[in-house]
Coordinates of C-alpha atoms in Angstrom, one line a residue:
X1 CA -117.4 -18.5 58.1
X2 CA -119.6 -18.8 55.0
X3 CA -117.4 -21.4 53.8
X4 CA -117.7 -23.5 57.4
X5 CA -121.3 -23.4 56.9
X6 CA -120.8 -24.6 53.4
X7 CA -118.9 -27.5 54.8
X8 CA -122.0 -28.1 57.7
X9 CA -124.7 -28.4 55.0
X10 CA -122.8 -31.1 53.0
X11 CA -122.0 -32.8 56.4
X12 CA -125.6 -33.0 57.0
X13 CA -125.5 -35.0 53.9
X14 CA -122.8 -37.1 53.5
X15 CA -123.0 -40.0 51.3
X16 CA -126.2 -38.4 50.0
X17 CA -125.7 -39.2 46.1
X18 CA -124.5 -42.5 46.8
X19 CA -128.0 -43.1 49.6
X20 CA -129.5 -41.4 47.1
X21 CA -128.4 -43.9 44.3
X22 CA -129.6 -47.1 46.8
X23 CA -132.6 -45.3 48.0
X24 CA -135.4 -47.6 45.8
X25 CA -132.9 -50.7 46.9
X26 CA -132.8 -50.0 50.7
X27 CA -136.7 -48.7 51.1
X28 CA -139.3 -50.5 53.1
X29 CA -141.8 -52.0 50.9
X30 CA -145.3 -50.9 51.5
X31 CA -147.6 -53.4 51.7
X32 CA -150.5 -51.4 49.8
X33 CA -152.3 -53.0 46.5
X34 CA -152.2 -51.2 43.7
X35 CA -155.5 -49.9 43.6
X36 CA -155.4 -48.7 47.2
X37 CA -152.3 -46.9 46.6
X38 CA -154.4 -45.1 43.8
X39 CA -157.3 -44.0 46.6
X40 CA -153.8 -43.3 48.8
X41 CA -152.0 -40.0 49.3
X42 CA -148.7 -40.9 50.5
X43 CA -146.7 -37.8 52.0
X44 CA -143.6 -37.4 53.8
X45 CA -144.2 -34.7 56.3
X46 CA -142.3 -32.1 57.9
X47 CA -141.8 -33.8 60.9
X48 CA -143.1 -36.4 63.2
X49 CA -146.4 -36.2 64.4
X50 CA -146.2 -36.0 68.6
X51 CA -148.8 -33.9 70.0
X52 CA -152.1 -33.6 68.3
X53 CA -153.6 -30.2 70.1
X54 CA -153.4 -27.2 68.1
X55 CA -153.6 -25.1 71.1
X56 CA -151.4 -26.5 73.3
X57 CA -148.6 -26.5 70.6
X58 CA -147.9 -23.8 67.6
X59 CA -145.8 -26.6 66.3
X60 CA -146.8 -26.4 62.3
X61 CA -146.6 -30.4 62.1
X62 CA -149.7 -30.1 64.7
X63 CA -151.4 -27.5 62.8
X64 CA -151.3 -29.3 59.3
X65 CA -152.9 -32.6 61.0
X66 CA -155.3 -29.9 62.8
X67 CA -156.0 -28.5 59.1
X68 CA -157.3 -31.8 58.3
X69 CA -159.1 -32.7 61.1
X70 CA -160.8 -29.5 62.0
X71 CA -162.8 -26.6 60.4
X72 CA -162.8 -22.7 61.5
X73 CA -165.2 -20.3 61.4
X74 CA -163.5 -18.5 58.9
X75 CA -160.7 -18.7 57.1
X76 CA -158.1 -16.6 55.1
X77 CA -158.4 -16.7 51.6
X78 CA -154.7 -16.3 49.5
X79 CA -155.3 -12.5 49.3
X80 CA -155.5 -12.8 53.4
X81 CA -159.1 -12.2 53.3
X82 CA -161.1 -13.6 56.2
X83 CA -163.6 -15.3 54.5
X84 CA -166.6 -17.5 56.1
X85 CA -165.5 -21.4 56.2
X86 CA -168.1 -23.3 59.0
X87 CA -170.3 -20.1 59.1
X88 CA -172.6 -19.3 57.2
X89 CA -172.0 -15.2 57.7
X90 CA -171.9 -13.0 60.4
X91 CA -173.2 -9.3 62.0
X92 CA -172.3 -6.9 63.4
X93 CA -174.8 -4.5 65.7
X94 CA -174.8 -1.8 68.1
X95 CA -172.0 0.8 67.0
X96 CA -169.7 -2.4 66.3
X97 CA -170.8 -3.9 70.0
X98 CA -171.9 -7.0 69.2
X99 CA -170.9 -9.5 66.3
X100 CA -173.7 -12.7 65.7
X101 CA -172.3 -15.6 63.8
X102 CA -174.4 -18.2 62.6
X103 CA -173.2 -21.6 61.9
X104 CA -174.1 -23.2 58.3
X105 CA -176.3 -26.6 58.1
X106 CA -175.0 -29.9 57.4
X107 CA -171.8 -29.4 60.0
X108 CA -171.0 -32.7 61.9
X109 CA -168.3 -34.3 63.9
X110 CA -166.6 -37.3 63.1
X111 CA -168.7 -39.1 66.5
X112 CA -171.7 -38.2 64.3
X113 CA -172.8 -35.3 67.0
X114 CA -174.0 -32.2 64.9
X115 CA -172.0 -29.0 65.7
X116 CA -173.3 -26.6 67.9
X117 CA -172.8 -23.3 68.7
X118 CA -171.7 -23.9 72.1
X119 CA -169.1 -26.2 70.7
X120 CA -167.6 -22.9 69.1
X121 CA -168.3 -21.1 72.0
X122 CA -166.0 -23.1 74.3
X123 CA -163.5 -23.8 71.4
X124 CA -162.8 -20.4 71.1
X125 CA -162.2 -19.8 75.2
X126 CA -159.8 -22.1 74.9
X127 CA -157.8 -21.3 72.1
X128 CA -158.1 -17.3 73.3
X129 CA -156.3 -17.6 76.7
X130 CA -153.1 -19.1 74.3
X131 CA -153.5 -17.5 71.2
X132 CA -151.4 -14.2 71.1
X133 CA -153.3 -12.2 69.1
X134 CA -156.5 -12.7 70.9
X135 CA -154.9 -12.6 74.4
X136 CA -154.7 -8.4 73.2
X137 CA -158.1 -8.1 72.2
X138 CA -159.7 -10.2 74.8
X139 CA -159.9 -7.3 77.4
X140 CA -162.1 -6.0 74.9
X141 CA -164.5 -9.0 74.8
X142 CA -167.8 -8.5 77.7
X143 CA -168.6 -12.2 76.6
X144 CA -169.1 -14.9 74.3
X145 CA -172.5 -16.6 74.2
X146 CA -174.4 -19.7 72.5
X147 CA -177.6 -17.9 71.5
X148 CA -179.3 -21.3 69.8
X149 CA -178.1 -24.2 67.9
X150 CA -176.7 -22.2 65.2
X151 CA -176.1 -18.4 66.7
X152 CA -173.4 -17.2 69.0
X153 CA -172.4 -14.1 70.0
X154 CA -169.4 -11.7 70.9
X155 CA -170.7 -8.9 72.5
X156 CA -167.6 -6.1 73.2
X157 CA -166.5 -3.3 75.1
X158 CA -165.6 -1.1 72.8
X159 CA -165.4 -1.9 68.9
X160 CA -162.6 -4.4 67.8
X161 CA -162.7 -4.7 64.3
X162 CA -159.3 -7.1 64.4
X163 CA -161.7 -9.6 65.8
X164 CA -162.0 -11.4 62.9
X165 CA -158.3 -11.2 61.5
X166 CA -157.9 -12.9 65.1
X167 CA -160.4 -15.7 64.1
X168 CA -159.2 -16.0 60.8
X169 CA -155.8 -16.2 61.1
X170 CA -154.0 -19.0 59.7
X171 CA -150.5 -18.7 62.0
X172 CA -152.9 -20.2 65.5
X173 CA -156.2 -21.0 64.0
X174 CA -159.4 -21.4 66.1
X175 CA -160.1 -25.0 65.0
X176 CA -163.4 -26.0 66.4
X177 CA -163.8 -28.9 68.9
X178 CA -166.7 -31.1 70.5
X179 CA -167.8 -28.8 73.9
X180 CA -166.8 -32.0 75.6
X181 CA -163.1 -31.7 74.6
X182 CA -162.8 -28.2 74.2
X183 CA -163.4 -28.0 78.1
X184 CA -160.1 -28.9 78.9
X185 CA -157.6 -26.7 80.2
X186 CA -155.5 -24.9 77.5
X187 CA -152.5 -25.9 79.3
X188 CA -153.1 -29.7 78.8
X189 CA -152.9 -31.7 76.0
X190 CA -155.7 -33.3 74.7
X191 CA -155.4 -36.9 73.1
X192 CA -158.7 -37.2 71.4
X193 CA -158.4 -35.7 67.4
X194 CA -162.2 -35.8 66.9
X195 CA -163.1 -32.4 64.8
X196 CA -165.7 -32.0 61.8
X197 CA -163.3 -31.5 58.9
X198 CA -162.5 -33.3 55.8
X199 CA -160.7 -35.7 57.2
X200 CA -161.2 -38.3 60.2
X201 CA -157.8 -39.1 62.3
X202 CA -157.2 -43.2 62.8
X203 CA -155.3 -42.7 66.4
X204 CA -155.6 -47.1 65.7
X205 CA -152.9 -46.5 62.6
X206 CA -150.9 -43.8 64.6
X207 CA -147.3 -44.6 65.4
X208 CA -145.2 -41.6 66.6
X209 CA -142.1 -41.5 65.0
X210 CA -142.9 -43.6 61.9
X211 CA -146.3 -42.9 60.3
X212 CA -150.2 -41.1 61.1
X213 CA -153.1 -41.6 59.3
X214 CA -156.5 -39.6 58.0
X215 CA -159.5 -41.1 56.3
X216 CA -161.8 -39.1 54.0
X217 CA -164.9 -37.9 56.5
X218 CA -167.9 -39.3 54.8
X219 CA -170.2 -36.9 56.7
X220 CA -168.7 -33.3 55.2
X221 CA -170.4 -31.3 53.3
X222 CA -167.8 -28.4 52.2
X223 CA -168.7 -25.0 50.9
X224 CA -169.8 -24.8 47.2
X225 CA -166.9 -22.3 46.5
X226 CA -163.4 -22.8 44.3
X227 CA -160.9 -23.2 46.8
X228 CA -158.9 -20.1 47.4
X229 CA -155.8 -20.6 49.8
X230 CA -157.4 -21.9 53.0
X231 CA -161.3 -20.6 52.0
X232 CA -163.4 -21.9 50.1
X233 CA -164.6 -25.6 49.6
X234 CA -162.6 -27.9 51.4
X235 CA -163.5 -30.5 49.4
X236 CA -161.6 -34.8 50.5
X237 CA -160.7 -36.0 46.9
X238 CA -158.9 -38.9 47.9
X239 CA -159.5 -41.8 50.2
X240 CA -157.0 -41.6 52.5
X241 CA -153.6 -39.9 53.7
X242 CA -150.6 -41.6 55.5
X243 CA -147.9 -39.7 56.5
X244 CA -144.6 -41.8 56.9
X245 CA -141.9 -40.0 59.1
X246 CA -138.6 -40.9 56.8
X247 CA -135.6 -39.1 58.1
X248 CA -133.0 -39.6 55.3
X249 CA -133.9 -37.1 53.0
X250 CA -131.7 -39.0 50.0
X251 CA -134.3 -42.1 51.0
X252 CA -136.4 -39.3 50.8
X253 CA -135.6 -38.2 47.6
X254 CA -135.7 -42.0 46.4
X255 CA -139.2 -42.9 47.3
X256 CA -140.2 -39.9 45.1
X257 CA -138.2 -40.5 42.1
X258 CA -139.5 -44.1 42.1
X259 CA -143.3 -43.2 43.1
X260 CA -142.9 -45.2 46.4
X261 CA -144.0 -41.7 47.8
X262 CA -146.4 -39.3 46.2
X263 CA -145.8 -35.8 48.2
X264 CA -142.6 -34.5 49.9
X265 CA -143.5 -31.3 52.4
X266 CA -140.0 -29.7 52.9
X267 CA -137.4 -31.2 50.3
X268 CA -133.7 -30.2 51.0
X269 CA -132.7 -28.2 49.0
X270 CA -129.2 -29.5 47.6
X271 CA -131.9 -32.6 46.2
X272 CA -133.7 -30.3 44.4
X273 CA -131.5 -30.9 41.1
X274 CA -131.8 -34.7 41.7
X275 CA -135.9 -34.6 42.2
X276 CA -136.1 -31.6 39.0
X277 CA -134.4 -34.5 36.5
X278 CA -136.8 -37.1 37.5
X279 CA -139.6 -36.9 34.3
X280 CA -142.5 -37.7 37.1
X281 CA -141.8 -35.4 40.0
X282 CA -142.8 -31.9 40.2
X283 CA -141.0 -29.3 42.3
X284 CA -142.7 -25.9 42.8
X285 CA -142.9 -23.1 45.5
X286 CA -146.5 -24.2 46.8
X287 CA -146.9 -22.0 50.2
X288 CA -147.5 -18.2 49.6
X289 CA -144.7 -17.0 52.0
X290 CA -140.9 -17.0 52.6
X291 CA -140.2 -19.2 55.6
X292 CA -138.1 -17.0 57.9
X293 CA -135.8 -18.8 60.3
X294 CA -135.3 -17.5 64.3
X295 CA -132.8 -18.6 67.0
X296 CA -135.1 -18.2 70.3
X297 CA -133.4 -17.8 73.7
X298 CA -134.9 -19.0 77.2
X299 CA -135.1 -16.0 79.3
X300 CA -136.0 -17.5 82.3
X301 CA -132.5 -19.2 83.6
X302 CA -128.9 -17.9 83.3
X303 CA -126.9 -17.5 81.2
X304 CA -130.1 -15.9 78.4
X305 CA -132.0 -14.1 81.4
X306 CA -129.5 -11.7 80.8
X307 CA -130.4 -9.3 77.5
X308 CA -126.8 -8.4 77.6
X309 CA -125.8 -11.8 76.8
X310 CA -128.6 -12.5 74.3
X311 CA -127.2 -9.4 72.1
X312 CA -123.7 -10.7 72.5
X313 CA -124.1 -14.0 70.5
X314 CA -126.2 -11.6 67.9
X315 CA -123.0 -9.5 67.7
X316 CA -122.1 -12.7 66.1
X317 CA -124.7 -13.6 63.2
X318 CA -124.6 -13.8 60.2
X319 CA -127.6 -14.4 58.5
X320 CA -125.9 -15.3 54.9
X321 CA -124.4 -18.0 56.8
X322 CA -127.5 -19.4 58.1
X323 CA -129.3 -19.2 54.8
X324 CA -126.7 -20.5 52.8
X325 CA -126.5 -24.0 55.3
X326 CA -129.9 -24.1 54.3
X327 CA -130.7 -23.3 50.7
X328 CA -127.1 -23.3 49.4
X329 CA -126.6 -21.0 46.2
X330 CA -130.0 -21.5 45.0
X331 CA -130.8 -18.5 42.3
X332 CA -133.3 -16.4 44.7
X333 CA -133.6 -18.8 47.1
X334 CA -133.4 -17.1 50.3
X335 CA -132.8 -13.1 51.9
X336 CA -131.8 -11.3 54.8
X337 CA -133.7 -9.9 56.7
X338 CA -132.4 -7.9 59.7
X339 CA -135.5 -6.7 61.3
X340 CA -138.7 -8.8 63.6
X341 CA -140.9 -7.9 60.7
X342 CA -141.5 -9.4 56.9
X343 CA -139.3 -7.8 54.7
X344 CA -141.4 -6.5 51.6
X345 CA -144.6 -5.9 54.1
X346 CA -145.8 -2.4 55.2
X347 CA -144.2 -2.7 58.5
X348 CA -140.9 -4.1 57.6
X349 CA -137.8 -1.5 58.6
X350 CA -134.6 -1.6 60.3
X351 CA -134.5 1.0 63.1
X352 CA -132.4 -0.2 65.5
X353 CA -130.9 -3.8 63.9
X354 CA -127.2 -2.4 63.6
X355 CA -126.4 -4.9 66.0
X356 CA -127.5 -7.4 63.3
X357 CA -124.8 -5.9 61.1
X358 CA -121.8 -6.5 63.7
X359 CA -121.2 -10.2 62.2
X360 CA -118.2 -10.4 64.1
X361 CA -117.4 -13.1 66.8
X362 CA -114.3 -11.8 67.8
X363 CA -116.3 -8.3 69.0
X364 CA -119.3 -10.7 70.1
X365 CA -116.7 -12.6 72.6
X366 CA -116.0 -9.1 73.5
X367 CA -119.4 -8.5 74.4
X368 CA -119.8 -11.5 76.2
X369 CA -117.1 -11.0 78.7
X370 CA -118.1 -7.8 79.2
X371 CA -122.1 -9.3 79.6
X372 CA -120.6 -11.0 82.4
X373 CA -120.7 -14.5 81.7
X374 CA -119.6 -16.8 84.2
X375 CA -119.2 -20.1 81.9
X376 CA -122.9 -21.3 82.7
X377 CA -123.9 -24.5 80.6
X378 CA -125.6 -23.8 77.7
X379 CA -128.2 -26.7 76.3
X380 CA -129.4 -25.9 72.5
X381 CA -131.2 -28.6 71.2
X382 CA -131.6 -29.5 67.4
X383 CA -133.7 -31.5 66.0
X384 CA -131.5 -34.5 63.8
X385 CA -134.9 -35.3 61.6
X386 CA -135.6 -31.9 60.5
X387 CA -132.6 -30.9 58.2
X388 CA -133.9 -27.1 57.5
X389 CA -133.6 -26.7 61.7
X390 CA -131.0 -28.6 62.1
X391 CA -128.5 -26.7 59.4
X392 CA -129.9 -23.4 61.6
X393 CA -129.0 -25.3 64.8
X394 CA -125.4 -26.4 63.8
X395 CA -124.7 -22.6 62.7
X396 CA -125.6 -21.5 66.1
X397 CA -123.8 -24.4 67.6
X398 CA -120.5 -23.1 66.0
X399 CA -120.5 -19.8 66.8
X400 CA -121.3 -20.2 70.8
X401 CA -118.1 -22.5 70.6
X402 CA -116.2 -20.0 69.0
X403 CA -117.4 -17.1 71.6
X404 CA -116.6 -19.7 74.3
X405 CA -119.6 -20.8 75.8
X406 CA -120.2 -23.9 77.3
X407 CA -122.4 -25.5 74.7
X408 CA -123.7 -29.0 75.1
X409 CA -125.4 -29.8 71.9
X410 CA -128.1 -32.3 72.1
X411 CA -129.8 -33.9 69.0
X412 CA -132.9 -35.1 69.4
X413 CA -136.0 -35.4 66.8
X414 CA -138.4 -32.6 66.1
X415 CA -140.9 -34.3 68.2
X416 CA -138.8 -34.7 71.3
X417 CA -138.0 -30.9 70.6
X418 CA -141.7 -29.9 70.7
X419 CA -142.3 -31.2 74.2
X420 CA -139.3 -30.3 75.5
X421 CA -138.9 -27.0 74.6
X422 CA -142.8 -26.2 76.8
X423 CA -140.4 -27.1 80.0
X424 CA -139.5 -24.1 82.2
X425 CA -137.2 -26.0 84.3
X426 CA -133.4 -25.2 84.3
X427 CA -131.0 -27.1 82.1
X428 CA -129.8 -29.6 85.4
X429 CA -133.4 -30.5 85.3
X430 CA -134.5 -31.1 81.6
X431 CA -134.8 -27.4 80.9
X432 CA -133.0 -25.7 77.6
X433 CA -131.5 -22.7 76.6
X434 CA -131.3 -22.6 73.0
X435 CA -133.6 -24.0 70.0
X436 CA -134.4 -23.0 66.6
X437 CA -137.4 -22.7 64.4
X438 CA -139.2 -21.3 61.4
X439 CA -142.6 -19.6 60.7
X440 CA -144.0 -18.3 57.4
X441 CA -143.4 -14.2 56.6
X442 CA -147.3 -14.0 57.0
X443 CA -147.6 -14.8 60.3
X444 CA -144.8 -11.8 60.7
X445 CA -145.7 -9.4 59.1
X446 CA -148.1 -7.6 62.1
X447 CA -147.6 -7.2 65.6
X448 CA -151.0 -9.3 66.2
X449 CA -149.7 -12.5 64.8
X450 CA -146.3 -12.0 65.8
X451 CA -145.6 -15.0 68.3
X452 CA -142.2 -14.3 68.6
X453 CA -142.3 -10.9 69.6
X454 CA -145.1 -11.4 72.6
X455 CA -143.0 -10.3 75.8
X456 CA -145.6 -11.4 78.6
X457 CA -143.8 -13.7 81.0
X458 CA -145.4 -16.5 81.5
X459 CA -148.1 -16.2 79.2
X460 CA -145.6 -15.3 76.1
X461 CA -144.5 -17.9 73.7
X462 CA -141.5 -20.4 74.5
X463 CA -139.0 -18.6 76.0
X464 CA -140.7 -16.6 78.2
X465 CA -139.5 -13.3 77.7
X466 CA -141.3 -9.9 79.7
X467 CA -141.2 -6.2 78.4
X468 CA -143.8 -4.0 79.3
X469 CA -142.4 -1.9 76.8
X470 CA -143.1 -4.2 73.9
X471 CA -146.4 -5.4 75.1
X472 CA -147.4 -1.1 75.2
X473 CA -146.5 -0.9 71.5
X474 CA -148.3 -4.1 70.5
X475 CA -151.7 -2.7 72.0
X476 CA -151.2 0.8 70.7
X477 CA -150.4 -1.2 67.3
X478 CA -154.1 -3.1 68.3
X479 CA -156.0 0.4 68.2
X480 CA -153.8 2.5 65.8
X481 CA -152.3 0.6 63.8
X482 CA -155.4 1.1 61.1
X483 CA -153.8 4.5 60.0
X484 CA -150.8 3.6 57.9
X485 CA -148.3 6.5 59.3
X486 CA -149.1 5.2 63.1
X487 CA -148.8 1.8 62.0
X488 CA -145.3 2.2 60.8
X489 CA -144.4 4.9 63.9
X490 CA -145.6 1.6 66.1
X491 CA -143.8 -1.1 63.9
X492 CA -140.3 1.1 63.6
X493 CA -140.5 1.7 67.8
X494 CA -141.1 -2.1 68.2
X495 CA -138.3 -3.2 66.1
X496 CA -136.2 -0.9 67.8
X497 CA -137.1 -2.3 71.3
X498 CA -137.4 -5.9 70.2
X499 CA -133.3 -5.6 69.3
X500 CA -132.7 -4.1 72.7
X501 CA -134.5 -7.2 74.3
X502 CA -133.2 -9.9 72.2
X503 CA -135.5 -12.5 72.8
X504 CA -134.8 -14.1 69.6
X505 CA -132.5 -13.6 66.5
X506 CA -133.8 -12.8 62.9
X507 CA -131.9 -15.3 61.1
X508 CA -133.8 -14.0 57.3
X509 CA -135.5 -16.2 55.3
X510 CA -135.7 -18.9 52.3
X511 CA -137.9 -20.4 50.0
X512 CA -139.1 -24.0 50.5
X513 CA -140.4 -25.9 47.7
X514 CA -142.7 -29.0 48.1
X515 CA -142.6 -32.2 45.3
X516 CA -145.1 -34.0 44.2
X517 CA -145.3 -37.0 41.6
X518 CA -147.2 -35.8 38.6
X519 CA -150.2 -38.2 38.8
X520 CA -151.3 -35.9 41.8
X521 CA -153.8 -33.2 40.9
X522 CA -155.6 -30.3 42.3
X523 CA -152.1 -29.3 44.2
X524 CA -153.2 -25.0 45.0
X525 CA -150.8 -22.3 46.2
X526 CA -151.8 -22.1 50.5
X527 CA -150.5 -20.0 53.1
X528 CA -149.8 -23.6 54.6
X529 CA -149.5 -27.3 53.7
X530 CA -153.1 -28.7 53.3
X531 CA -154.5 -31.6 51.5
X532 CA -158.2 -31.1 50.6
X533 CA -158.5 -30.5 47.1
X534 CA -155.7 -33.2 46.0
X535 CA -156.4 -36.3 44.4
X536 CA -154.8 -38.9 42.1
X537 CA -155.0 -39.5 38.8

């Protein structure tokens, strides 16, 4: 099996040294001056650019353009501190019963309206019925209120000190939106982009599929504070920032080697070598976390609604063989990790992930039979323009054909995959089964934060899944998990039950570099992929 994979990740990129040798030949030629290109970050992102609400989506692609667009309240530092970012500072009052945040001068949005505390207030209603962290403390909450201009208030049920770890976080951020725009229903996409942030959207420049573009926001006035992961002074050092969508990653590699590019977000890894030899390219770990890979299942429509089923095909993983179709034989470049938490965190353990260790298809066709399965199609979709996902994708693809399953495979682009996967129709009407994705160990490493562990029905993250069980140990987690011998009684019970539901597969994790040409400066270590700071020398 390991060397099948082996053979999947070079098939991903055949012909890459020889694309990779016509790359400056065969590239478009940007028609940018020279001394616009110098006020110009040019990046190749992640991923196209399809949806621009941060709240409808978790997509990361969404939340990097939202990182640019929009300021929080506050802001994790890279030590995970919550630290203030639009507010000036907070209180808290009444045994813990009421927190006051004021609002710093100077904020503005890029329509040239001042921000207002009711503009936070109604940003965060929205982002709190879909964000799963504060979907458990919300019962908590009596009410949020716009005392003046600047003031707005939480006042609480009962103390919630997680309240601003929930604010804070950097996995679904509370980005803050005109009243006006915030209003809409959380289950809608928005089309406008207009935040207060360093950076103003040009929806004029945006073509889906091929390029989006930012423009430094004249009107922000950032905190007088060294930047320190995502806190700190969010300070625009360069003009603008276009985003071309190029999905070769050997054309890829090109454009950086000859500085037709400045910035590549997720390099693949078997160019690494290639873009290390190049004397003007830098290649360093930038984000703070592992990026841990998952295989999620729909557990709304047969054949996944079935948990019996769902443990069958992870009878079948391996995790080496996943990581390895990813990051190859890099030295420390990836780990297993058989559990729903980040290995190397507090809560990290393995209690009940022996069916993790199976790694056996012929027992997991076993299972499968024995499941029940009645041949239903099975639709996992992989997205062709994101290499990382797709090399998961193809690994999954293989093994459901080897337990018999009747896989149809569709490729589609990252973007395509985003919208799709928010369907809950069945497969004969657009609907999926299967899809993959990553998140960063951070974002894993508590039950709060955890999207992929949520088990409430409708209101749980794609996929769907429902366990009252799970959804008891996440809120005793909520008011316990402050003592560190509770915490880890909670995290060992939930990894146990998570492996008994199966909602998604732990595939382990790898380390993803970035690259950047050398006349780039101010690049900082972030828990994601931001660009304030950065300029060009």
């Amino acid at each position: 099996m390991r060397g099948n994979a082996t053979m999947r990740r070079r098939g991903i990129l055949a012909g890459g040294a020889a694309a990779a040798a016509a790359a400056a030949g065969g590239l478009p030629r940007f028609a940018v001056a020279q001394g616009a290109a110098a006020r110009t970050l040019r990046v190749i992102p992640q991923a196209n650019l399809t949806s621009l609400d941060p709240v409808w989506t978790t997509a990361v692609v969404t939340r990097n353009h939202a990182f640019l667009v929009y300021d929080q309240i506050c802001a994790q530092n890279s030590r995970g501190e919550i630290r203030p970012q639009m507010a000036e500072g907070w209180t808290t009052e009444q045994d813990g019963l009421a927190w006051t945040f004021t609002l710093r001068e100077g904020l503005a949005f890029h329509d040239g309206e001042k921000v207002l505390a009711r503009d936070a207030v109604a940003s965060i209603l929205r982002w709190a019925r879909r964000d799963p962290f504060m979907q458990v403390l919300w019962p908590n909450v009596a009410a949020v209120e716009a005392l003046d201009d600047r003031r707005f208030r939480f006042r609480l049920h009962k103390p919630t000190p997680l309240l601003l770890m929930a604010l804070g976080q950097t996995q679904f951020p509370c980005f803050v939106m005109p009243e006006r725009i915030a209003q809409t229903d959380p289950f809608q996409q928005i089309r406008e982009a207009v935040g207060s942030g360093p950076f103003r959207f040009l929806r004029d420049e945006w073509n889906p599929g091929q390029r989006a573009v930012w423009a430094r926001n004249e009107r922000y006035v950032p905190r007088q504070e060294p930047v320190d992961g995502l806190a700190g002074g969010r300070v625009p050092r360069i003009e603008r920032i276009e985003w071309t969508v190029i999905t070769d990653p050997s054309t890829s590699a090109g454009a950086m080697v000859t500085g037709e590019q400045d910035y590549w977000e997720y390099p693949l890894h078997d160019l690494l070598p290639q873009l290390r030899r190049a004397r003007e390219v830098v290649v360093q770990q930038r984000l703070l976390d592992g990026t841990y890979g998952i295989c999620r299942f729909n557990c709304l429509h047969p054949p996944f609604n079935n948990p019996a089923i769902r443990r069958a095909v992870a009878m079948a993983v391996d995790q080496r063989d996943y990581l390895r179709a990813v990051a190859g034989e890099e030295p420390d470049g990836w780990g297993v990790c058989e559990g729903v938490f980040t290995c190397g965190t507090p809560l990290a353990n393995e209690a009940g992930s022996e069916i993790l260790k199976v790694r056996s298809v012929e027992r997991a066709r076993a299972a499968l039979r024995e499941a029940g399965y009645n041949n239903e199609r099975v639709v996992l979709v992989a997205p062709g323009d994101y290499p990382q996902i797709n090399a998961l994708s193809l690994v999954t693809a293989d093994l459901l054909r080897r337990m018999g399953m009747n896989l149809e495979l569709v490729s589609a682009d990252w973007g395509t995959l985003v919208q799709r996967r928010a369907s809950k129709e069945p497969v004969e009407r657009g609907g999926w089964s299967v899809f993959h994705t990553t998140s960063s160990g951070q974002t894993l490493a508590v039950p709060a934060t955890h999207l992929f562990l949520r088990a409430n029905g409708a209101q749980a993250w794609f996929g769907w899944p429902e366990d009252a069980e799970i959804e008891r140990l996440r809120a005793e987690w909520v008011e316990k998990g402050g003592d560190p011998a509770e915490g880890r009684r909670i995290a060992e019970a939930l990894n146990r039950r998570a492996m008994e539901v199966m909602s998604y597969i732990p595939l382990g994790f790898y380390w993803q570099p970035s690259a950047w040409r050398r006349n780039v400066t101010g690049v900082f270590r972030a828990p994601a992929t931001v660009f304030w700071n950065i300029g060009k020398s």
